[in-house]
Short mmCIF file of C-alpha atoms and ligand atoms in Angstrom, two decimals:
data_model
loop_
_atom_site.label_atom_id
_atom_site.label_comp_id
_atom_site.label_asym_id
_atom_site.label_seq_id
_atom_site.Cartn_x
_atom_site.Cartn_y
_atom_site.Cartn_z
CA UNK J 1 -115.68 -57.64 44.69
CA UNK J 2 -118.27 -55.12 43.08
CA UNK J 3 -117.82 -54.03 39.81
CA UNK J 4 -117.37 -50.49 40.65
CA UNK J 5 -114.98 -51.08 43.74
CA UNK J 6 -112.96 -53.64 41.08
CA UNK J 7 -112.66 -50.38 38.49
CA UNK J 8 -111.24 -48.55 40.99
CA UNK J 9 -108.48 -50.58 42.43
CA UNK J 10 -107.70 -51.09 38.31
CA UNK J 11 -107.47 -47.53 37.71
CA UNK J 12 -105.34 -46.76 40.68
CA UNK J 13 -103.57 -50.18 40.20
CA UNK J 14 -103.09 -49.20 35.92
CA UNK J 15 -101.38 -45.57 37.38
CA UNK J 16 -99.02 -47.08 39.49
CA UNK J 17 -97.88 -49.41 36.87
CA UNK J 18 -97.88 -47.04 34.29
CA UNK J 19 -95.26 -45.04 36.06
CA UNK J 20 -92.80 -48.08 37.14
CA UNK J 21 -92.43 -49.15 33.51
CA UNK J 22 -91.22 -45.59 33.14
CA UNK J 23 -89.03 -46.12 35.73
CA UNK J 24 -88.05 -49.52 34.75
CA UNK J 25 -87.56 -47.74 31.10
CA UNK J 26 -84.71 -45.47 32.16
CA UNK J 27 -82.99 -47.60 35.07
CA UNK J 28 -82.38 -50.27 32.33
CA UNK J 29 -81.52 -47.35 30.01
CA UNK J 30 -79.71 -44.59 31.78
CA UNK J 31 -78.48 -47.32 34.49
CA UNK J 32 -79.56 -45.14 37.50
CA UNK J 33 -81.64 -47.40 39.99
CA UNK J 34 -82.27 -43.49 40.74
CA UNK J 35 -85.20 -43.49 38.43
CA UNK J 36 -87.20 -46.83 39.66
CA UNK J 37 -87.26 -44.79 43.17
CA UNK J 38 -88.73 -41.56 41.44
CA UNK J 39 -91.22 -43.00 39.16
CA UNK J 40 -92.25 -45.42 41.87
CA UNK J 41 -92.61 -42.69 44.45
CA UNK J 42 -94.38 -40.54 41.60
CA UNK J 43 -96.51 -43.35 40.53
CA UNK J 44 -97.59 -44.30 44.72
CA UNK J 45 -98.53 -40.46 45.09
CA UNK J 46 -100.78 -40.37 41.92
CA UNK J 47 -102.22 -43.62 42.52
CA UNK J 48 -102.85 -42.56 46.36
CA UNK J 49 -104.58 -39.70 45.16
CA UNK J 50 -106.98 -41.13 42.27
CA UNK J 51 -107.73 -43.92 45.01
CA UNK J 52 -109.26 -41.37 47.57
CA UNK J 53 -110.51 -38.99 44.88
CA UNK J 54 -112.68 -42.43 43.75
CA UNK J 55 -113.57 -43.78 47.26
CA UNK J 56 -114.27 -40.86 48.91
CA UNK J 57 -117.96 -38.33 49.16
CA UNK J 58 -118.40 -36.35 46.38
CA UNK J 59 -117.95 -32.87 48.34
CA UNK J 60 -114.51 -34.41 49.86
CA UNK J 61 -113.24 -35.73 46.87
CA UNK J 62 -111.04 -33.21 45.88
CA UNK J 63 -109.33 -34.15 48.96
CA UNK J 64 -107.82 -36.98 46.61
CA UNK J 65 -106.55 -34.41 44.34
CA UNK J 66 -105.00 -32.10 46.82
CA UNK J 67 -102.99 -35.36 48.25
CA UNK J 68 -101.86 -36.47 44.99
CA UNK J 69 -100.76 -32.49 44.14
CA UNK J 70 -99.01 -32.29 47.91
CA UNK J 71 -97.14 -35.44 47.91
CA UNK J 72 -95.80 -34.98 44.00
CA UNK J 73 -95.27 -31.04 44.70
CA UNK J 74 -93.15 -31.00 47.67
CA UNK J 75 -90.95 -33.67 46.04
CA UNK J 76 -90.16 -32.01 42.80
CA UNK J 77 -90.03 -28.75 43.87
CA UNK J 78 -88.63 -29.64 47.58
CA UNK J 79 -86.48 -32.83 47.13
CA UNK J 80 -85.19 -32.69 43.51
CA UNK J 81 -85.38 -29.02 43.04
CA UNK J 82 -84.06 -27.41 46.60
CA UNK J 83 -82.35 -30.27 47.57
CA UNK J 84 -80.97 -32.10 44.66
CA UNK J 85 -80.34 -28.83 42.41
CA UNK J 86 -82.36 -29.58 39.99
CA UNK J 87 -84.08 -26.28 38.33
CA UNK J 88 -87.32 -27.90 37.32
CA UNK J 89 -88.68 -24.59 36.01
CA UNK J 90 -89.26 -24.12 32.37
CA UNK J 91 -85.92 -22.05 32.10
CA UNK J 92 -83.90 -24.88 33.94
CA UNK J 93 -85.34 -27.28 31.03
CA UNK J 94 -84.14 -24.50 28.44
CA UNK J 95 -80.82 -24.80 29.85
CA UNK J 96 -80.58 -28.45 30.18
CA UNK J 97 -81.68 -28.68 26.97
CA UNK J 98 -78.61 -26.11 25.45
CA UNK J 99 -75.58 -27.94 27.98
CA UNK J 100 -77.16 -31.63 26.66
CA UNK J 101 -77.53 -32.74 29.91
CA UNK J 102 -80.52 -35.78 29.49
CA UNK J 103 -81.58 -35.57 33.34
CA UNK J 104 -84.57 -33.92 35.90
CA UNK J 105 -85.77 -30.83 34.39
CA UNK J 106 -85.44 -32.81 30.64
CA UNK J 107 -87.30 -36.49 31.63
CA UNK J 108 -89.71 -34.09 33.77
CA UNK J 109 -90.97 -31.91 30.91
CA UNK J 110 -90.18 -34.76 28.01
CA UNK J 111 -92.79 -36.80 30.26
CA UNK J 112 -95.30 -34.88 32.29
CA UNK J 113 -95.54 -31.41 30.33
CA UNK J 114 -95.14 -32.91 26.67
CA UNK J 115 -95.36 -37.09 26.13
CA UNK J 116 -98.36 -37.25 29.26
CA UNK J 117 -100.35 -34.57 27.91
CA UNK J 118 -101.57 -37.03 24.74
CA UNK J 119 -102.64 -39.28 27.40
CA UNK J 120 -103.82 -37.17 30.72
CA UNK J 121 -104.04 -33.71 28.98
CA UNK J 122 -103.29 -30.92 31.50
CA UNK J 123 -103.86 -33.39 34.24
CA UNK J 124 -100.35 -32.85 35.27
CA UNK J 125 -101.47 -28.80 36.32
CA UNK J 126 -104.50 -30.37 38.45
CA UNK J 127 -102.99 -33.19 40.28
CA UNK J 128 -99.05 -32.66 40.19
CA UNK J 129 -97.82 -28.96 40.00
CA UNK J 130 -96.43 -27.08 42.83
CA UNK J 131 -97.87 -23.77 42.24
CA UNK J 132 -101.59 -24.35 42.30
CA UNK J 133 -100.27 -26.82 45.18
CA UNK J 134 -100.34 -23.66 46.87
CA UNK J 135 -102.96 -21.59 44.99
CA UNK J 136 -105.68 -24.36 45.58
CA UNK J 137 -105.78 -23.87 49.51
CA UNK J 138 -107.09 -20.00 48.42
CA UNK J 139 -110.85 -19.74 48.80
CA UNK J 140 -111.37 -18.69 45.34
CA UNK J 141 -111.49 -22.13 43.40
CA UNK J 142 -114.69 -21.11 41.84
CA UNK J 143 -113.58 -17.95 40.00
CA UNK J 144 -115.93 -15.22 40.31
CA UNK J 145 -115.45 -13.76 36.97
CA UNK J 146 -115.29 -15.14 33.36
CA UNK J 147 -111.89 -14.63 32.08
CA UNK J 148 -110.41 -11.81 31.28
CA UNK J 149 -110.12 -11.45 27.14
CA UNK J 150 -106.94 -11.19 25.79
CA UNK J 151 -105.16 -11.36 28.90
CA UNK J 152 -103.86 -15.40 27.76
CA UNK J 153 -101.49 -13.04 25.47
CA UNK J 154 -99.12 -12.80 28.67
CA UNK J 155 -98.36 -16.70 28.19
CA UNK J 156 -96.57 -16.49 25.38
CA UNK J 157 -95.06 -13.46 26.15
CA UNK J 158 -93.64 -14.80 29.25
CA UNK J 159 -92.49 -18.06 27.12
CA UNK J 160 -90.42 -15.68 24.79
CA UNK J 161 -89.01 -13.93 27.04
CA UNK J 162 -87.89 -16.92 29.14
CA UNK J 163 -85.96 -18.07 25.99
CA UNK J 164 -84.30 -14.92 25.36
CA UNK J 165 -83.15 -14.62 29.06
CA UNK J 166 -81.69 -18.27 28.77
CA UNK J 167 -80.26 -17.63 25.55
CA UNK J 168 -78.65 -14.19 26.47
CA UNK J 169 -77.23 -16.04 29.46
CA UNK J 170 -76.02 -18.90 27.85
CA UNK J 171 -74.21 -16.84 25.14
CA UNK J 172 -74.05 -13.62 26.97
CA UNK J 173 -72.75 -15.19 30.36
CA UNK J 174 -71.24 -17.98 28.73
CA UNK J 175 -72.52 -20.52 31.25
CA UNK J 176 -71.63 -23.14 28.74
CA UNK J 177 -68.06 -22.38 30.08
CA UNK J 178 -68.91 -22.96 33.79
CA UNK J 179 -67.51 -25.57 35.82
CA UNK J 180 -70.37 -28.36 36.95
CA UNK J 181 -70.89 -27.29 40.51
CA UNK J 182 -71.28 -23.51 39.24
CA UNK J 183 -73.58 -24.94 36.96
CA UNK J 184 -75.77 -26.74 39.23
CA UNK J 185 -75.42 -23.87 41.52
CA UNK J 186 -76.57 -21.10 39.44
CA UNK J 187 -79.58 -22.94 37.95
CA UNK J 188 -80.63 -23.74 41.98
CA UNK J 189 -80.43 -19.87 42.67
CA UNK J 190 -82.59 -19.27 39.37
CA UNK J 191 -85.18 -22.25 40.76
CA UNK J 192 -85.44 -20.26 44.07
CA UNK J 193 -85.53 -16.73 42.47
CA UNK J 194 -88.53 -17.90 39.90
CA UNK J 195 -90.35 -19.79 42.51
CA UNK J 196 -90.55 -17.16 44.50
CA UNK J 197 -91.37 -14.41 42.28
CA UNK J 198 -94.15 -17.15 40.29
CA UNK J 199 -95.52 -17.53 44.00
CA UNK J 200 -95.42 -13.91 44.45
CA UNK J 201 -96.81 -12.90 41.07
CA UNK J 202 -99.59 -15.91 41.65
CA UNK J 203 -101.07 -15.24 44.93
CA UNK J 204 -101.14 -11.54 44.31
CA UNK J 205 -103.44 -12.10 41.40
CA UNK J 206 -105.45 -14.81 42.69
CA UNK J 207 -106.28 -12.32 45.27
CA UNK J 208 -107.43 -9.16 42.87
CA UNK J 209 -108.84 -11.32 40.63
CA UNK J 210 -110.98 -13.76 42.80
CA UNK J 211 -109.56 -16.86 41.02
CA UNK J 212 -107.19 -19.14 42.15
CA UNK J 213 -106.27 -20.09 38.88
CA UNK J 214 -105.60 -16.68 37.33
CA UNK J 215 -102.00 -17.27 37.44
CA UNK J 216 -102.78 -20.49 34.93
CA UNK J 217 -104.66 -18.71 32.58
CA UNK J 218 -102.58 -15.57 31.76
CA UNK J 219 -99.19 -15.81 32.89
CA UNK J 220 -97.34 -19.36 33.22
CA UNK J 221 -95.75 -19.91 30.47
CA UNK J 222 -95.92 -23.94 30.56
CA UNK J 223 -99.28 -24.28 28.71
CA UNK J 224 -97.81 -22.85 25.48
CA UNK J 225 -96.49 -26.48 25.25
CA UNK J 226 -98.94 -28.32 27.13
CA UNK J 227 -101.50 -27.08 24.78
CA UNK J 228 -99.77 -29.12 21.61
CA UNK J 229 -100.41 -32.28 23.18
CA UNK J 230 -102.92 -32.31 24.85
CA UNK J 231 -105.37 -31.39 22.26
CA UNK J 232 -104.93 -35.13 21.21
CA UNK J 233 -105.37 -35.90 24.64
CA UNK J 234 -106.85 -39.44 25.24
CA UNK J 235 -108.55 -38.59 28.44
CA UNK J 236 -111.36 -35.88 28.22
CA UNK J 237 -114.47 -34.67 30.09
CA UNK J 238 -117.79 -35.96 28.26
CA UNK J 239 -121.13 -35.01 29.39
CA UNK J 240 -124.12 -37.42 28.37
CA UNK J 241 -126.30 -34.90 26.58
CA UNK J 242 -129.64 -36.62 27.22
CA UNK J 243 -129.56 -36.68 31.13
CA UNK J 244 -128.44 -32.68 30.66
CA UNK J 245 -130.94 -30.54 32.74
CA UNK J 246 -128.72 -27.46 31.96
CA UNK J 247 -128.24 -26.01 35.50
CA UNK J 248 -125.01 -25.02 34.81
CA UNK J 249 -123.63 -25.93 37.86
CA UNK J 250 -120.43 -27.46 35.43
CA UNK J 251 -119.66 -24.25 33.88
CA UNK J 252 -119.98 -21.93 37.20
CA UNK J 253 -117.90 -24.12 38.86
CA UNK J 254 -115.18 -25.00 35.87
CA UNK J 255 -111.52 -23.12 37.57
CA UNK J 256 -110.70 -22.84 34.56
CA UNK J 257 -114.10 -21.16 32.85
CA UNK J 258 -114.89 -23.94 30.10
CA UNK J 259 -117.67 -23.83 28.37
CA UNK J 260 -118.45 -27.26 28.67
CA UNK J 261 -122.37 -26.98 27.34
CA UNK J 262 -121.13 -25.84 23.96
CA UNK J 263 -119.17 -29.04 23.47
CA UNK J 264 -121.59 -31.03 24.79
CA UNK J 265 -124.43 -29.32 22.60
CA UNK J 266 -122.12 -29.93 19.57
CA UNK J 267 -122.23 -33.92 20.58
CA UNK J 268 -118.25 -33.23 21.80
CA UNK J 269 -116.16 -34.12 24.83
CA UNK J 270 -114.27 -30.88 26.37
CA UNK J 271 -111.84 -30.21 23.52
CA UNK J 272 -110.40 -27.42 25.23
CA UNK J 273 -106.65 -27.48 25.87
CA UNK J 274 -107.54 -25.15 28.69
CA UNK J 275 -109.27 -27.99 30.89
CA UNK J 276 -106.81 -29.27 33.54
CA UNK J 277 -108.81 -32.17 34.15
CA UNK J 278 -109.65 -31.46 37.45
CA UNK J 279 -112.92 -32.89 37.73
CA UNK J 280 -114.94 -30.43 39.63
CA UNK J 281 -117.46 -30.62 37.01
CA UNK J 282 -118.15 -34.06 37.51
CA UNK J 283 -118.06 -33.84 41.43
CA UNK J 284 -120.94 -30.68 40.86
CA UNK J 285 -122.75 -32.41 38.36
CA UNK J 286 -126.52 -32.85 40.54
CA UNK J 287 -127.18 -35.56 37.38
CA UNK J 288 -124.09 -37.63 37.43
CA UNK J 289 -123.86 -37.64 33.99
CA UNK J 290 -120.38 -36.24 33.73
CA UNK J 291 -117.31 -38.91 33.02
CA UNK J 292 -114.18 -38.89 32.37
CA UNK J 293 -113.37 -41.13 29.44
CA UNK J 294 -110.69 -42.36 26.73
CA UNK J 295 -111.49 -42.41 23.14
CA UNK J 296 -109.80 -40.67 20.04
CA UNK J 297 -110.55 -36.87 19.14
CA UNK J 298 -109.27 -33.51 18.47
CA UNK J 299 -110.50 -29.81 17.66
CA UNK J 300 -109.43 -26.38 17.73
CA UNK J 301 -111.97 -24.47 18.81
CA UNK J 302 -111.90 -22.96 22.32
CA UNK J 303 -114.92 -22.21 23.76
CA UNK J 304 -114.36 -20.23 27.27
CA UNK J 305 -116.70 -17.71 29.56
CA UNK J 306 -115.22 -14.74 28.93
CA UNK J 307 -115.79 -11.60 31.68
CA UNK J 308 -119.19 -9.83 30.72
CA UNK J 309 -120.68 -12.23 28.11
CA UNK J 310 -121.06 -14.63 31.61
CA UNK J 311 -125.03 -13.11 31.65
CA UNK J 312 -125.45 -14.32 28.10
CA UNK J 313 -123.89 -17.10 28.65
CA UNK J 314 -126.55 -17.63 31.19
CA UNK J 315 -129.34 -16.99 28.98
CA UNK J 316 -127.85 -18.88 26.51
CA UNK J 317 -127.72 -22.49 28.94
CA UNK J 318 -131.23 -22.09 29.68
CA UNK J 319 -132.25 -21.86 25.71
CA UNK J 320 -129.84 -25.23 25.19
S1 SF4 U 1 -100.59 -23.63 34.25
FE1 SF4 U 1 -98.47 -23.65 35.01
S2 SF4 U 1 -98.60 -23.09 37.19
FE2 SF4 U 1 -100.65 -23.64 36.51
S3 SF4 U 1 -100.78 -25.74 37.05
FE3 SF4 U 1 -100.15 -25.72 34.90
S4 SF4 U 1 -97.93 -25.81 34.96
FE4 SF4 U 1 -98.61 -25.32 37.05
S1 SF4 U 2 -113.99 -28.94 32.35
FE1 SF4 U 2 -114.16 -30.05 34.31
S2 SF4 U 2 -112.22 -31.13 34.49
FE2 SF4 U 2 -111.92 -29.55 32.94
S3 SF4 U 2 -111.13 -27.80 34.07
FE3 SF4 U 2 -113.33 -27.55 33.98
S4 SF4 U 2 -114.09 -28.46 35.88
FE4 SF4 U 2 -111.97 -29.19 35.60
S1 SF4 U 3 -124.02 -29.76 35.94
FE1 SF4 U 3 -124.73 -31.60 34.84
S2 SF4 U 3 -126.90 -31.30 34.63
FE2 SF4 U 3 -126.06 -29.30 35.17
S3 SF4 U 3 -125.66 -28.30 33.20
FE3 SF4 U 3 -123.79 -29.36 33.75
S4 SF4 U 3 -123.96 -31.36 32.77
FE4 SF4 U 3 -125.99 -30.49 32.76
#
C-alpha cells in the first residue's frame, strides 16, 4: 500500500478508535451499552467524513466535511435531541449541570465542546455542529467582508444571559421541584424553541452579512468555552513559510477571517481560537504547503481581518 494511501486509512482508522474507547469508557462505567452505540455511530460518521475529505479532489473535498457534519448533526440534534429529549443546547447543559444529572447534554459538552478542543480545537464547529450543518449549504462560505469589530462582544453577552435565564428558572420556576417527565419535557420545548430562533437569528444574518459564518463569530455563545481549550489545541493549521508565494488565497478564503500570514510570518501555526479547523485554507492553497499538524503550542494573540483594514491587509501580504 502507498505511503500516503496507508496515512489515510490510519487517520480515519485512529478516529474511529478514538471514539469507541470513549464509548467503551462509559459503558464499563455508567453500565449503558447505550454509549458503545453513540460513540461508535459518532466515531463511523467522523471517520467517514475525514476518509472522503482525504481521498477525494481538492475542489470536492469539503464534500467529506459536509458528510461528517450531516450524519453527526441530524443525530444529535434529530435523534437524541427531538427524539430522545435530550436539550443539547448550551442551556440544556446549564440545567443538567444544576439537577446533577451526568447524561447527553453533560458527556456532549464535557467531550466535544471542552475535553476535544485540547486535541481537535474548534474542529467540533467545522465537522459536527448542527447549525452551520445548515448555514454551510448558503453560498456565502467565503465571507465577503472582514469581520465586523467589536461585534464578538454579543458572545458573551448571549453566554450571560443564558445563565441568568437558567438560573432564574431554576430558582424562579423551581424546576428543581418538577417531576422527571416534566423535566425532560420542558427542556425538549426549550431545545425546539432555541433551535429555531438560533436558525432564525443565523440565516437572517448570514444573509445581510454575506457570511455564512456570521452567526459563529458574534452571537453563539459556545465559543466562550471552546476558546479555553482549544488554545492548547494539539491540532493546528501550519503553513511552511519558505514555499509561501503570498497570494493570499488562505486568508480570502478563511470562513472565519484568520489572518493566517501573520502567524506564519511570526514562524507560528494558526494560534487563533477562532479557526474551526475547517481546512479550506489548505484545499485553496495553489502551493500545497498548508498542513494540518500536532505538536505542542499556545498564544494569545488573535490576529483577524477586520472590515476596512481588508485593503491594508492586502498591501500588507504583498510586502511579507
Ligand atoms: S460557533 Fe456555535 S453554532 Fe457555530 S459551529 Fe461552533 S458551536 Fe456551532
Ligand atoms: S485557518 Fe484554515 S482551517 Fe482555520 S478556519 Fe481558516 S480556513 Fe479553516
Ligand atoms: S494560499 Fe498558500 S501560497 Fe498563497 S498566501 Fe496562503 S500559504 Fe501562501
Amino acid at each position: 500500500m502507498e505511503k500516503k494511501t496507508k496515512k489515510i486509512f490510519v487517520n480515519s482508522i485512529s478516529l474511529l478508535l478514538f471514539f469507541l474507547v470513549i464509548g467503551v469508557l462509559l459503558w464499563q462505567t455508567q453500565g449503558h451499552i447505550f454509549f458503545l452505540f453513540n460513540f461508535g455511530y459518532i466515531g463511523i460518521a467522523a471517520a467517514t467524513g475525514e476518509l472522503l475529505f482525504a481521498i477525494l479532489p481538492k475542489e470536492k473535498k469539503v464534500i467529506g466535511r459536509k458528510i461528517s457534519q450531516l450524519l453527526i448533526g441530524l443525530y444529535m440534534l434529530g435523534v437524541l435531541g427531538f427524539l430522545g429529549h435530550e436539550n443539547m443546547q448550551i442551556e440544556g447543559f446549564f440545567l443538567y449541570l444544576l439537577a446533577g444529572i451526568f447524561s447527553g447534554p453533560v458527556l456532549h459538552f464535557l467531550i466535544a465542546k471542552i475535553g476535544g478542543t485540547l486535541l481537535f480545537g474548534r474542529g467540533w464547529c467545522s465537522w459536527a455542529c448542527w447549525t452551520p450543518m445548515v448555514l454551510d449549504f448558503l453560498p456565502w462560505m467565503k465571507p465577503k467582508h472582514g469581520r465586523l469589530k467589536y461585534w464578538g462582544i454579543i458572545r458573551y453577552l448571549h453566554f450571560i444571559i443564558a445563565l441568568t435565564l437558567v438560573l432564574i428558572l431554576w430558582y424562579g420556576l423551581q424546576i428543581e421541584n418538577f417531576d422527571k417527565y416534566t423535566f425532560y419535557k420542558f427542556n425538549w420545548r426549550m431545545l425546539l424553541f432555541g433551535n429555531l430562533l438560533y436558525y432564525a437569528v443565523a440565516i437572517f444574518l448570514s444573509s445581510i452579512l454575506k457570511d455564512n459564518r456570521a452567526f459563529c463569530k458574534y452571537v453563539c455563545p459556545i465559543p466562550v468555552l471552546m476558546k479555553i481549550g482549544s488554545r492548547f489545541s494539539l491540532w493546528k493549521i501550519e503553513i511552511d513559510k519558505d514555499g509561501c508565494i503570498k497570494c493570499g488565497l488562505c486568508e480570502k478564503n478563511c470562513p472565519m477571517n484568520i489572518k493566517l500570514l501573520s502567524y506564519m510570518k511570526n514562524n507560528q501555526r494558526v494560534l487563533s481560537t477562532e479557526c474551526i479547523g475547517c481546512q479550506q485554507c489548505i484545499n485553496i492553497c495553489p502551493e500545497n504547503i498548508i498542513r494540518y499538524t500536532k505538536k505542542l503550542d499556545v498564544g494569545f494573540k488573535e490576529c483577524l481581518n477586520f472590515k476596512n483594514e481588508n485593503s491594508a491587509q492586502t498591501i500588507k501580504i504583498q510586502k511579507l
